[in-house]
Structure formats: C-alpha cells, structure tokens
C-alpha cells in the first residue's frame, strides 16, 4: 500500500503517518524529518535546506525529488510506504508519478487531513519534536510521560525553529499557494480521501483505518 499524506503544516500528517506505519508495517518517509536529521548532522544538504526551512519556504524541488525517489528504491519500500511532506508541489507530484510509472506502479491513497488555519498556530506553539526518531508530541494534546524526553527513544525534545508564529504564518501562505493544488491533482487521479483533522488524534486515526481497512 502506497500512501501520500496531504494537509497544512500542523494538520497532523506526521502524527497520523506514524500510527499508520505501526499498524500496517510500512516505512514512514518524512522529507521534513530527513532534512532535520541532515541539519543535525551538519551535512551539506542540511545546510542548504536550513536556509529555506527557517524562512518557512520550500526547499527547491531539485534538492527533494532525487532524494525521495532514491529512498523509495530501498528494500523496505517494496510492500509500500507512507509519504509525509512529499510531494509538496505539482512538479514533485509529477516527478513521483513518473518514477512510479517507470516501474509500472501507482499511488493508492492520498489522505488529506483537513484543519482550518485558525487551529494551526495554537497547535504549533505546543508541539515538541524528537530530532532522533521524528516522534511528535504536544504539551497539551499529546504530552510525553517525562517532560522534554521522547517516550519512543529517550532523546531530548525540541521546539522546531520554524514553529514560531511568524514562520508558521509564512508556511501556511506557502501551503495555500504551492501545496494545496495537490488536492485537485489527486482528486483528478481518483485517489483523494478527506479526513477531518480537527477531532481527537485517535478519532482521526480511526477514520483513516475505516478507509484503509483493518
Ligand atoms: P515538514 O516537517 O513536513 O513540516 P510541515 O508540512 O510544515 O508539517 P508539520 O510537520 O509542521 O506538521 P504535521 O502535519 O506533520 O503535524 P504534526 O503531526 O506534527 O517540513 C518542514 C519544512 O521542510 C518545510 O517548511 C520545507 O521548508 C521543508 N520541506 C519538507 N518537505 C519538503 C518538500 N517535499 N519540498 C520542499 N520543501 C520541503 O502535528 C502538529 C502538532 O499538533 C503536534 O504537536 C501534534 O501532537 C498535534 N496534533 C496532531 N494531531 C492533533 C489532533 N487531532 N488534535 C490536537 N493536536 C494534534
Ligand atoms: Mg510533520
Ligand atoms: Zn525519539
């Protein structure tokens, strides 16, 4: 099963992708997590990506597409995967489709997690992220057992640099401008499903399981 997660920054793509990955035993591939790991490790890619991410802008397509296409060729992707944060632009979606078509495959679902802009800023300021394993928590809605420590791997949690209110507003603008058109793109491809992302995260997950099957 091959799944694309769509939705605004903070809609809960990462939260749901992680749950889907566990239940269906699929790799969770988050381009944002890949970039943050590269920034943490001080790679050249990380340095390049950071200049865009800190401004709330998208990293240029040419730095993203090959990275993902290569990742999808790895052994653990042979039964499918969940893409979280990719594609982000129409050219990225077209490049992905072309890469799949070349090996006679296609995407199965594009899950669009719907959350209005008004809810987003509040969510982001309370978010805490693990730089080691990519797990995401929320001070209020999804707290860890020990404050500041990842439940999954014991690493330290951070407030992401791009979660400041001003940067979140910019990311929302960029989302509406460059990423939202993907909703129609996948609707036209006949694989778009919408879920209400404003309800409790377990209820969002239940709605997704209804769609994907037990
Ligand atoms: P990325 O890391 O993908 O960030 P994003 O799309 O802005 O999305 P987020 O990770 O912020 O939100 P999310 O939807 O995963 O929400 P989460 O589950 O954490 O990208 C970062 C940057 O990298 C981009 O700005 C760009 O520069 C670059 N980049 C990445 N991919 C790229 C690409 N393909 N092309 C170009 N550039 C790229 O949830 C948010 C919070 O809400 C959490 O605290 C969570 O606990 C809480 N929450 C979740 N669900 C609920 C719920 N139902 N109720 C209450 N709280 C909830
Ligand atoms: Mg995320
Ligand atoms: Zn962790």
PDB file of C-alpha atoms and ligand atoms in Angstrom:
ATOM      1  CA  UNK A   1       0.000   0.000   0.000  1.00  0.00           C
ATOM      2  CA  UNK A   2       1.411   3.366  -1.067  1.00  0.00           C
ATOM      3  CA  UNK A   3       0.071   6.433   0.693  1.00  0.00           C
ATOM      4  CA  UNK A   4       0.628  10.179   0.408  1.00  0.00           C
ATOM      5  CA  UNK A   5      -0.302  12.371   3.395  1.00  0.00           C
ATOM      6  CA  UNK A   6      -1.651  15.802   2.456  1.00  0.00           C
ATOM      7  CA  UNK A   7      -2.550  18.696   4.726  1.00  0.00           C
ATOM      8  CA  UNK A   8      -1.420  22.082   6.004  1.00  0.00           C
ATOM      9  CA  UNK A   9       1.612  22.409   8.269  1.00  0.00           C
ATOM     10  CA  UNK A  10       0.494  21.154  11.659  1.00  0.00           C
ATOM     11  CA  UNK A  11      -2.561  19.323  10.328  1.00  0.00           C
ATOM     12  CA  UNK A  12      -1.276  16.107  11.877  1.00  0.00           C
ATOM     13  CA  UNK A  13       0.353  14.406   8.886  1.00  0.00           C
ATOM     14  CA  UNK A  14       3.320  13.213  10.930  1.00  0.00           C
ATOM     15  CA  UNK A  15       1.174  12.135  13.883  1.00  0.00           C
ATOM     16  CA  UNK A  16      -1.087  10.014  11.676  1.00  0.00           C
ATOM     17  CA  UNK A  17       1.710   8.723   9.422  1.00  0.00           C
ATOM     18  CA  UNK A  18       3.452   7.277  12.465  1.00  0.00           C
ATOM     19  CA  UNK A  19       0.305   5.454  13.588  1.00  0.00           C
ATOM     20  CA  UNK A  20      -0.359   4.142  10.071  1.00  0.00           C
ATOM     21  CA  UNK A  21       3.262   2.966   9.808  1.00  0.00           C
ATOM     22  CA  UNK A  22       2.927   0.951  13.012  1.00  0.00           C
ATOM     23  CA  UNK A  23      -0.426  -0.628  12.221  1.00  0.00           C
ATOM     24  CA  UNK A  24       0.266  -1.523   8.593  1.00  0.00           C
ATOM     25  CA  UNK A  25       4.017  -2.144   8.992  1.00  0.00           C
ATOM     26  CA  UNK A  26       5.059   0.361   6.348  1.00  0.00           C
ATOM     27  CA  UNK A  27       8.041   2.736   6.356  1.00  0.00           C
ATOM     28  CA  UNK A  28       7.191   6.347   7.251  1.00  0.00           C
ATOM     29  CA  UNK A  29       9.132   8.665   4.965  1.00  0.00           C
ATOM     30  CA  UNK A  30       9.047  12.300   6.055  1.00  0.00           C
ATOM     31  CA  UNK A  31      11.080  14.747   3.985  1.00  0.00           C
ATOM     32  CA  UNK A  32      10.949  17.246   6.855  1.00  0.00           C
ATOM     33  CA  UNK A  33      12.452  14.617   9.204  1.00  0.00           C
ATOM     34  CA  UNK A  34      15.131  13.769   6.615  1.00  0.00           C
ATOM     35  CA  UNK A  35      16.096  17.443   6.334  1.00  0.00           C
ATOM     36  CA  UNK A  36      16.111  17.926  10.130  1.00  0.00           C
ATOM     37  CA  UNK A  37      18.363  14.868  10.548  1.00  0.00           C
ATOM     38  CA  UNK A  38      20.709  16.340   7.918  1.00  0.00           C
ATOM     39  CA  UNK A  39      20.742  19.698   9.708  1.00  0.00           C
ATOM     40  CA  UNK A  40      21.517  17.976  12.988  1.00  0.00           C
ATOM     41  CA  UNK A  41      24.377  16.047  11.379  1.00  0.00           C
ATOM     42  CA  UNK A  42      25.721  19.182   9.680  1.00  0.00           C
ATOM     43  CA  UNK A  43      25.604  17.783   6.129  1.00  0.00           C
ATOM     44  CA  UNK A  44      25.802  19.977   3.045  1.00  0.00           C
ATOM     45  CA  UNK A  45      22.185  19.107   2.196  1.00  0.00           C
ATOM     46  CA  UNK A  46      21.173  20.100   5.718  1.00  0.00           C
ATOM     47  CA  UNK A  47      22.931  23.455   5.446  1.00  0.00           C
ATOM     48  CA  UNK A  48      21.232  24.195   2.132  1.00  0.00           C
ATOM     49  CA  UNK A  49      17.794  23.086   3.351  1.00  0.00           C
ATOM     50  CA  UNK A  50      18.007  25.059   6.587  1.00  0.00           C
ATOM     51  CA  UNK A  51      18.205  28.426   4.827  1.00  0.00           C
ATOM     52  CA  UNK A  52      14.794  27.744   3.260  1.00  0.00           C
ATOM     53  CA  UNK A  53      13.165  25.979   6.190  1.00  0.00           C
ATOM     54  CA  UNK A  54      13.983  28.729   8.680  1.00  0.00           C
ATOM     55  CA  UNK A  55      12.143  31.195   6.461  1.00  0.00           C
ATOM     56  CA  UNK A  56       9.119  28.930   6.105  1.00  0.00           C
ATOM     57  CA  UNK A  57       9.892  28.448   2.412  1.00  0.00           C
ATOM     58  CA  UNK A  58      10.002  25.195   0.478  1.00  0.00           C
ATOM     59  CA  UNK A  59      13.347  23.604  -0.260  1.00  0.00           C
ATOM     60  CA  UNK A  60      13.823  23.682  -4.090  1.00  0.00           C
ATOM     61  CA  UNK A  61      12.327  20.697  -5.922  1.00  0.00           C
ATOM     62  CA  UNK A  62      15.717  19.597  -7.271  1.00  0.00           C
ATOM     63  CA  UNK A  63      17.018  19.042  -3.738  1.00  0.00           C
ATOM     64  CA  UNK A  64      13.993  16.929  -2.794  1.00  0.00           C
ATOM     65  CA  UNK A  65      12.919  14.776  -5.723  1.00  0.00           C
ATOM     66  CA  UNK A  66      16.031  12.614  -6.241  1.00  0.00           C
ATOM     67  CA  UNK A  67      16.350  12.146  -2.503  1.00  0.00           C
ATOM     68  CA  UNK A  68      12.845  10.667  -2.262  1.00  0.00           C
ATOM     69  CA  UNK A  69      12.998   8.656  -5.485  1.00  0.00           C
ATOM     70  CA  UNK A  70      16.247   7.043  -4.243  1.00  0.00           C
ATOM     71  CA  UNK A  71      14.713   6.338  -0.847  1.00  0.00           C
ATOM     72  CA  UNK A  72      11.760   4.545  -2.468  1.00  0.00           C
ATOM     73  CA  UNK A  73      14.132   2.120  -4.201  1.00  0.00           C
ATOM     74  CA  UNK A  74      15.294   0.714  -0.875  1.00  0.00           C
ATOM     75  CA  UNK A  75      14.337  -2.797   0.154  1.00  0.00           C
ATOM     76  CA  UNK A  76      11.950  -1.773   2.969  1.00  0.00           C
ATOM     77  CA  UNK A  77       9.720   0.054   0.445  1.00  0.00           C
ATOM     78  CA  UNK A  78       8.875  -2.993  -1.633  1.00  0.00           C
ATOM     79  CA  UNK A  79       5.470  -3.512   0.036  1.00  0.00           C
ATOM     80  CA  UNK A  80       4.617   0.178   0.113  1.00  0.00           C
ATOM     81  CA  UNK A  81       5.246   3.276   2.229  1.00  0.00           C
ATOM     82  CA  UNK A  82       3.726   6.436   3.645  1.00  0.00           C
ATOM     83  CA  UNK A  83       4.994   9.712   2.258  1.00  0.00           C
ATOM     84  CA  UNK A  84       4.670  12.595   4.728  1.00  0.00           C
ATOM     85  CA  UNK A  85       5.516  16.079   3.462  1.00  0.00           C
ATOM     86  CA  UNK A  86       6.219  14.930  -0.073  1.00  0.00           C
ATOM     87  CA  UNK A  87       5.061  15.770  -2.703  1.00  0.00           C
ATOM     88  CA  UNK A  88       4.700  19.449  -1.810  1.00  0.00           C
ATOM     89  CA  UNK A  89       4.410  20.937  -5.297  1.00  0.00           C
ATOM     90  CA  UNK A  90       2.859  19.882  -8.600  1.00  0.00           C
ATOM     91  CA  UNK A  91       6.319  19.276 -10.164  1.00  0.00           C
ATOM     92  CA  UNK A  92       7.188  16.984  -7.222  1.00  0.00           C
ATOM     93  CA  UNK A  93       3.928  15.041  -7.701  1.00  0.00           C
ATOM     94  CA  UNK A  94       4.588  14.710 -11.423  1.00  0.00           C
ATOM     95  CA  UNK A  95       8.155  13.514 -10.804  1.00  0.00           C
ATOM     96  CA  UNK A  96       6.862  10.950  -8.301  1.00  0.00           C
ATOM     97  CA  UNK A  97       4.204   9.691 -10.727  1.00  0.00           C
ATOM     98  CA  UNK A  98       6.784   9.425 -13.493  1.00  0.00           C
ATOM     99  CA  UNK A  99       9.137   7.431 -11.246  1.00  0.00           C
ATOM    100  CA  UNK A 100       6.303   5.072 -10.285  1.00  0.00           C
ATOM    101  CA  UNK A 101       5.080   4.702 -13.835  1.00  0.00           C
ATOM    102  CA  UNK A 102       8.597   3.696 -14.938  1.00  0.00           C
ATOM    103  CA  UNK A 103       8.326   0.625 -12.692  1.00  0.00           C
ATOM    104  CA  UNK A 104       4.647   0.024 -13.520  1.00  0.00           C
ATOM    105  CA  UNK A 105       3.320   1.105 -10.130  1.00  0.00           C
ATOM    106  CA  UNK A 106       0.991   3.811  -8.832  1.00  0.00           C
ATOM    107  CA  UNK A 107      -0.015   5.572  -5.644  1.00  0.00           C
ATOM    108  CA  UNK A 108      -3.007   4.023  -3.827  1.00  0.00           C
ATOM    109  CA  UNK A 109      -4.267   6.765  -1.493  1.00  0.00           C
ATOM    110  CA  UNK A 110      -3.775  10.476  -0.928  1.00  0.00           C
ATOM    111  CA  UNK A 111      -5.109  11.180   2.581  1.00  0.00           C
ATOM    112  CA  UNK A 112      -5.968  14.843   3.049  1.00  0.00           C
ATOM    113  CA  UNK A 113      -6.053  15.807   6.742  1.00  0.00           C
ATOM    114  CA  UNK A 114      -8.272  18.897   6.907  1.00  0.00           C
ATOM    115  CA  UNK A 115      -7.628  21.515   9.593  1.00  0.00           C
ATOM    116  CA  UNK A 116      -8.506  25.217   9.207  1.00  0.00           C
ATOM    117  CA  UNK A 117      -5.717  27.810   9.548  1.00  0.00           C
ATOM    118  CA  UNK A 118      -7.205  29.143  12.814  1.00  0.00           C
ATOM    119  CA  UNK A 119      -6.365  25.901  14.648  1.00  0.00           C
ATOM    120  CA  UNK A 120      -2.847  25.615  13.312  1.00  0.00           C
ATOM    121  CA  UNK A 121      -0.896  28.328  15.152  1.00  0.00           C
ATOM    122  CA  UNK A 122      -2.068  27.058  18.541  1.00  0.00           C
ATOM    123  CA  UNK A 123      -1.014  23.515  17.683  1.00  0.00           C
ATOM    124  CA  UNK A 124       2.434  24.524  16.537  1.00  0.00           C
ATOM    125  CA  UNK A 125       3.430  26.531  19.588  1.00  0.00           C
ATOM    126  CA  UNK A 126       2.717  23.480  21.780  1.00  0.00           C
ATOM    127  CA  UNK A 127       4.421  20.957  19.549  1.00  0.00           C
ATOM    128  CA  UNK A 128       7.619  19.254  20.671  1.00  0.00           C
ATOM    129  CA  UNK A 129       9.585  17.107  18.231  1.00  0.00           C
ATOM    130  CA  UNK A 130      12.230  14.431  18.686  1.00  0.00           C
ATOM    131  CA  UNK A 131      15.224  15.054  16.412  1.00  0.00           C
ATOM    132  CA  UNK A 132      16.426  11.467  16.786  1.00  0.00           C
ATOM    133  CA  UNK A 133      13.356   9.429  15.816  1.00  0.00           C
ATOM    134  CA  UNK A 134      10.954  12.037  14.429  1.00  0.00           C
ATOM    135  CA  UNK A 135       8.217  11.419  17.014  1.00  0.00           C
ATOM    136  CA  UNK A 136       5.932  14.401  17.593  1.00  0.00           C
ATOM    137  CA  UNK A 137       4.197  15.396  20.811  1.00  0.00           C
ATOM    138  CA  UNK A 138       2.095  18.263  22.099  1.00  0.00           C
ATOM    139  CA  UNK A 139       2.338  19.863  25.536  1.00  0.00           C
ATOM    140  CA  UNK A 140      -1.437  19.840  25.853  1.00  0.00           C
ATOM    141  CA  UNK A 141      -2.884  17.349  23.357  1.00  0.00           C
ATOM    142  CA  UNK A 142      -0.234  14.614  23.429  1.00  0.00           C
ATOM    143  CA  UNK A 143       2.191  15.042  26.343  1.00  0.00           C
ATOM    144  CA  UNK A 144       5.182  12.771  26.971  1.00  0.00           C
ATOM    145  CA  UNK A 145       5.493  10.757  30.193  1.00  0.00           C
ATOM    146  CA  UNK A 146       8.527  12.815  31.228  1.00  0.00           C
ATOM    147  CA  UNK A 147       8.569  16.441  30.119  1.00  0.00           C
ATOM    148  CA  UNK A 148      11.184  17.130  27.431  1.00  0.00           C
ATOM    149  CA  UNK A 149      12.060  13.453  26.858  1.00  0.00           C
ATOM    150  CA  UNK A 150      10.907  11.318  23.898  1.00  0.00           C
ATOM    151  CA  UNK A 151       8.695   8.377  25.002  1.00  0.00           C
ATOM    152  CA  UNK A 152       9.837   6.323  21.999  1.00  0.00           C
ATOM    153  CA  UNK A 153      13.621   6.669  22.179  1.00  0.00           C
ATOM    154  CA  UNK A 154      14.570   8.728  25.259  1.00  0.00           C
ATOM    155  CA  UNK A 155      16.148  11.595  23.292  1.00  0.00           C
ATOM    156  CA  UNK A 156      15.667  15.274  24.008  1.00  0.00           C
ATOM    157  CA  UNK A 157      12.682  17.092  22.513  1.00  0.00           C
ATOM    158  CA  UNK A 158      12.892  20.443  20.762  1.00  0.00           C
ATOM    159  CA  UNK A 159      10.600  23.250  19.701  1.00  0.00           C
ATOM    160  CA  UNK A 160      11.271  23.410  15.974  1.00  0.00           C
ATOM    161  CA  UNK A 161      12.892  26.647  14.722  1.00  0.00           C
ATOM    162  CA  UNK A 162      10.154  27.001  12.115  1.00  0.00           C
ATOM    163  CA  UNK A 163       7.304  26.722  14.659  1.00  0.00           C
ATOM    164  CA  UNK A 164       7.483  30.386  15.696  1.00  0.00           C
ATOM    165  CA  UNK A 165       4.149  32.113  14.992  1.00  0.00           C
ATOM    166  CA  UNK A 166       5.561  34.380  12.237  1.00  0.00           C
ATOM    167  CA  UNK A 167       7.180  31.473  10.402  1.00  0.00           C
ATOM    168  CA  UNK A 168       4.051  29.344  10.757  1.00  0.00           C
ATOM    169  CA  UNK A 169       2.042  32.118   9.028  1.00  0.00           C
ATOM    170  CA  UNK A 170       4.544  32.094   6.172  1.00  0.00           C
ATOM    171  CA  UNK A 171       4.371  28.289   5.941  1.00  0.00           C
ATOM    172  CA  UNK A 172       0.576  28.496   5.743  1.00  0.00           C
ATOM    173  CA  UNK A 173       0.823  31.012   2.862  1.00  0.00           C
ATOM    174  CA  UNK A 174       3.289  28.759   1.071  1.00  0.00           C
ATOM    175  CA  UNK A 175       0.977  25.781   1.686  1.00  0.00           C
ATOM    176  CA  UNK A 176      -2.053  27.516   0.152  1.00  0.00           C
ATOM    177  CA  UNK A 177      -0.025  28.754  -2.771  1.00  0.00           C
ATOM    178  CA  UNK A 178       2.106  25.721  -3.700  1.00  0.00           C
ATOM    179  CA  UNK A 179       0.820  22.596  -1.952  1.00  0.00           C
ATOM    180  CA  UNK A 180      -2.981  22.915  -1.818  1.00  0.00           C
ATOM    181  CA  UNK A 181      -3.229  22.459  -5.626  1.00  0.00           C
ATOM    182  CA  UNK A 182      -2.210  18.836  -4.977  1.00  0.00           C
ATOM    183  CA  UNK A 183      -5.687  18.221  -3.556  1.00  0.00           C
ATOM    184  CA  UNK A 184      -7.179  18.670  -7.022  1.00  0.00           C
ATOM    185  CA  UNK A 185      -4.265  16.797  -8.574  1.00  0.00           C
ATOM    186  CA  UNK A 186      -5.023  13.672  -6.523  1.00  0.00           C
ATOM    187  CA  UNK A 187      -8.790  14.182  -6.810  1.00  0.00           C
ATOM    188  CA  UNK A 188      -8.368  14.036 -10.575  1.00  0.00           C
ATOM    189  CA  UNK A 189      -6.266  10.898 -10.163  1.00  0.00           C
ATOM    190  CA  UNK A 190      -9.227   9.375  -8.278  1.00  0.00           C
ATOM    191  CA  UNK A 191      -7.321   8.544  -5.081  1.00  0.00           C
ATOM    192  CA  UNK A 192      -8.078  11.510  -2.794  1.00  0.00           C
ATOM    193  CA  UNK A 193      -9.755  10.861   0.570  1.00  0.00           C
ATOM    194  CA  UNK A 194     -10.556  13.641   3.068  1.00  0.00           C
ATOM    195  CA  UNK A 195     -10.475  13.199   6.833  1.00  0.00           C
ATOM    196  CA  UNK A 196     -11.462  15.728   9.488  1.00  0.00           C
ATOM    197  CA  UNK A 197      -8.226  16.605  11.289  1.00  0.00           C
ATOM    198  CA  UNK A 198      -9.821  18.802  13.968  1.00  0.00           C
ATOM    199  CA  UNK A 199     -11.065  15.943  16.142  1.00  0.00           C
ATOM    200  CA  UNK A 200      -9.034  13.962  18.690  1.00  0.00           C
ATOM    201  CA  UNK A 201      -5.980  12.333  17.072  1.00  0.00           C
ATOM    202  CA  UNK A 202      -7.258   8.813  17.862  1.00  0.00           C
ATOM    203  CA  UNK A 203     -10.536   9.601  16.108  1.00  0.00           C
ATOM    204  CA  UNK A 204      -8.633  10.916  13.099  1.00  0.00           C
ATOM    205  CA  UNK A 205      -6.756   7.611  13.038  1.00  0.00           C
ATOM    206  CA  UNK A 206      -9.975   5.586  13.305  1.00  0.00           C
ATOM    207  CA  UNK A 207     -11.353   7.450  10.288  1.00  0.00           C
ATOM    208  CA  UNK A 208      -8.194   6.576   8.355  1.00  0.00           C
ATOM    209  CA  UNK A 209      -8.436   2.893   9.329  1.00  0.00           C
ATOM    210  CA  UNK A 210     -12.021   2.896   8.025  1.00  0.00           C
ATOM    211  CA  UNK A 211     -10.631   3.973   4.665  1.00  0.00           C
ATOM    212  CA  UNK A 212      -7.561   1.722   4.509  1.00  0.00           C
ATOM    213  CA  UNK A 213      -9.265  -1.326   6.012  1.00  0.00           C
ATOM    214  CA  UNK A 214      -8.474  -3.258   9.195  1.00  0.00           C
TER     215      UNK A 214
HETATM  216  P1  LIG B   1       7.619  19.346   7.458  1.00  0.00           P
HETATM  217  O1  LIG B   1       8.415  18.813   8.551  1.00  0.00           O
HETATM  218  O2  LIG B   1       6.952  18.441   6.504  1.00  0.00           O
HETATM  219  O3  LIG B   1       6.566  20.373   8.083  1.00  0.00           O
HETATM  220  P2  LIG B   1       5.027  20.729   7.706  1.00  0.00           P
HETATM  221  O4  LIG B   1       4.406  20.240   6.478  1.00  0.00           O
HETATM  222  O5  LIG B   1       5.013  22.173   7.875  1.00  0.00           O
HETATM  223  O6  LIG B   1       4.236  19.909   8.639  1.00  0.00           O
HETATM  224  P3  LIG B   1       4.479  19.689  10.142  1.00  0.00           P
HETATM  225  O7  LIG B   1       5.463  18.602  10.368  1.00  0.00           O
HETATM  226  O8  LIG B   1       4.759  21.020  10.761  1.00  0.00           O
HETATM  227  O9  LIG B   1       3.018  19.259  10.596  1.00  0.00           O
HETATM  228  P4  LIG B   1       2.303  17.844  10.593  1.00  0.00           P
HETATM  229  O10 LIG B   1       1.158  17.892   9.638  1.00  0.00           O
HETATM  230  O11 LIG B   1       3.277  16.726  10.429  1.00  0.00           O
HETATM  231  O12 LIG B   1       1.703  17.866  12.039  1.00  0.00           O
HETATM  232  P5  LIG B   1       2.074  17.050  13.366  1.00  0.00           P
HETATM  233  O13 LIG B   1       1.627  15.651  13.228  1.00  0.00           O
HETATM  234  O14 LIG B   1       3.475  17.315  13.767  1.00  0.00           O
HETATM  235  O15 LIG B   1       8.504  20.363   6.619  1.00  0.00           O
HETATM  236  C1  LIG B   1       9.281  21.355   7.233  1.00  0.00           C
HETATM  237  C2  LIG B   1       9.980  22.170   6.184  1.00  0.00           C
HETATM  238  O16 LIG B   1      10.855  21.315   5.415  1.00  0.00           O
HETATM  239  C3  LIG B   1       9.085  22.818   5.135  1.00  0.00           C
HETATM  240  O17 LIG B   1       8.585  24.056   5.574  1.00  0.00           O
HETATM  241  C4  LIG B   1      10.055  22.938   3.963  1.00  0.00           C
HETATM  242  O18 LIG B   1      10.926  24.027   4.128  1.00  0.00           O
HETATM  243  C5  LIG B   1      10.867  21.672   4.064  1.00  0.00           C
HETATM  244  N1  LIG B   1      10.312  20.571   3.272  1.00  0.00           N
HETATM  245  C6  LIG B   1       9.870  19.369   3.742  1.00  0.00           C
HETATM  246  N2  LIG B   1       9.423  18.602   2.753  1.00  0.00           N
HETATM  247  C7  LIG B   1       9.578  19.319   1.608  1.00  0.00           C
HETATM  248  C8  LIG B   1       9.284  19.081   0.243  1.00  0.00           C
HETATM  249  N3  LIG B   1       8.717  17.913  -0.168  1.00  0.00           N
HETATM  250  N4  LIG B   1       9.564  20.051  -0.647  1.00  0.00           N
HETATM  251  C9  LIG B   1      10.123  21.207  -0.271  1.00  0.00           C
HETATM  252  N5  LIG B   1      10.407  21.511   1.000  1.00  0.00           N
HETATM  253  C10 LIG B   1      10.152  20.567   1.946  1.00  0.00           C
HETATM  254  O19 LIG B   1       1.069  17.781  14.374  1.00  0.00           O
HETATM  255  C11 LIG B   1       1.256  19.130  14.772  1.00  0.00           C
HETATM  256  C12 LIG B   1       1.018  19.286  16.272  1.00  0.00           C
HETATM  257  O20 LIG B   1      -0.358  19.105  16.549  1.00  0.00           O
HETATM  258  C13 LIG B   1       1.757  18.242  17.135  1.00  0.00           C
HETATM  259  O21 LIG B   1       2.188  18.836  18.321  1.00  0.00           O
HETATM  260  C14 LIG B   1       0.699  17.163  17.394  1.00  0.00           C
HETATM  261  O22 LIG B   1       0.919  16.481  18.625  1.00  0.00           O
HETATM  262  C15 LIG B   1      -0.581  17.987  17.426  1.00  0.00           C
HETATM  263  N6  LIG B   1      -1.734  17.268  16.882  1.00  0.00           N
HETATM  264  C16 LIG B   1      -1.750  16.387  15.831  1.00  0.00           C
HETATM  265  N7  LIG B   1      -2.997  15.918  15.608  1.00  0.00           N
HETATM  266  C17 LIG B   1      -3.798  16.547  16.528  1.00  0.00           C
HETATM  267  C18 LIG B   1      -5.195  16.496  16.823  1.00  0.00           C
HETATM  268  N8  LIG B   1      -6.029  15.727  16.106  1.00  0.00           N
HETATM  269  N9  LIG B   1      -5.660  17.277  17.837  1.00  0.00           N
HETATM  270  C19 LIG B   1      -4.814  18.076  18.557  1.00  0.00           C
HETATM  271  N10 LIG B   1      -3.484  18.147  18.349  1.00  0.00           N
HETATM  272  C20 LIG B   1      -2.982  17.395  17.330  1.00  0.00           C
HETATM  273 MG1  LIG B   2       5.374  16.611  10.203  1.00  0.00          MG
HETATM  274 ZN1  LIG B   3      12.555   9.922  19.768  1.00  0.00          ZN
END
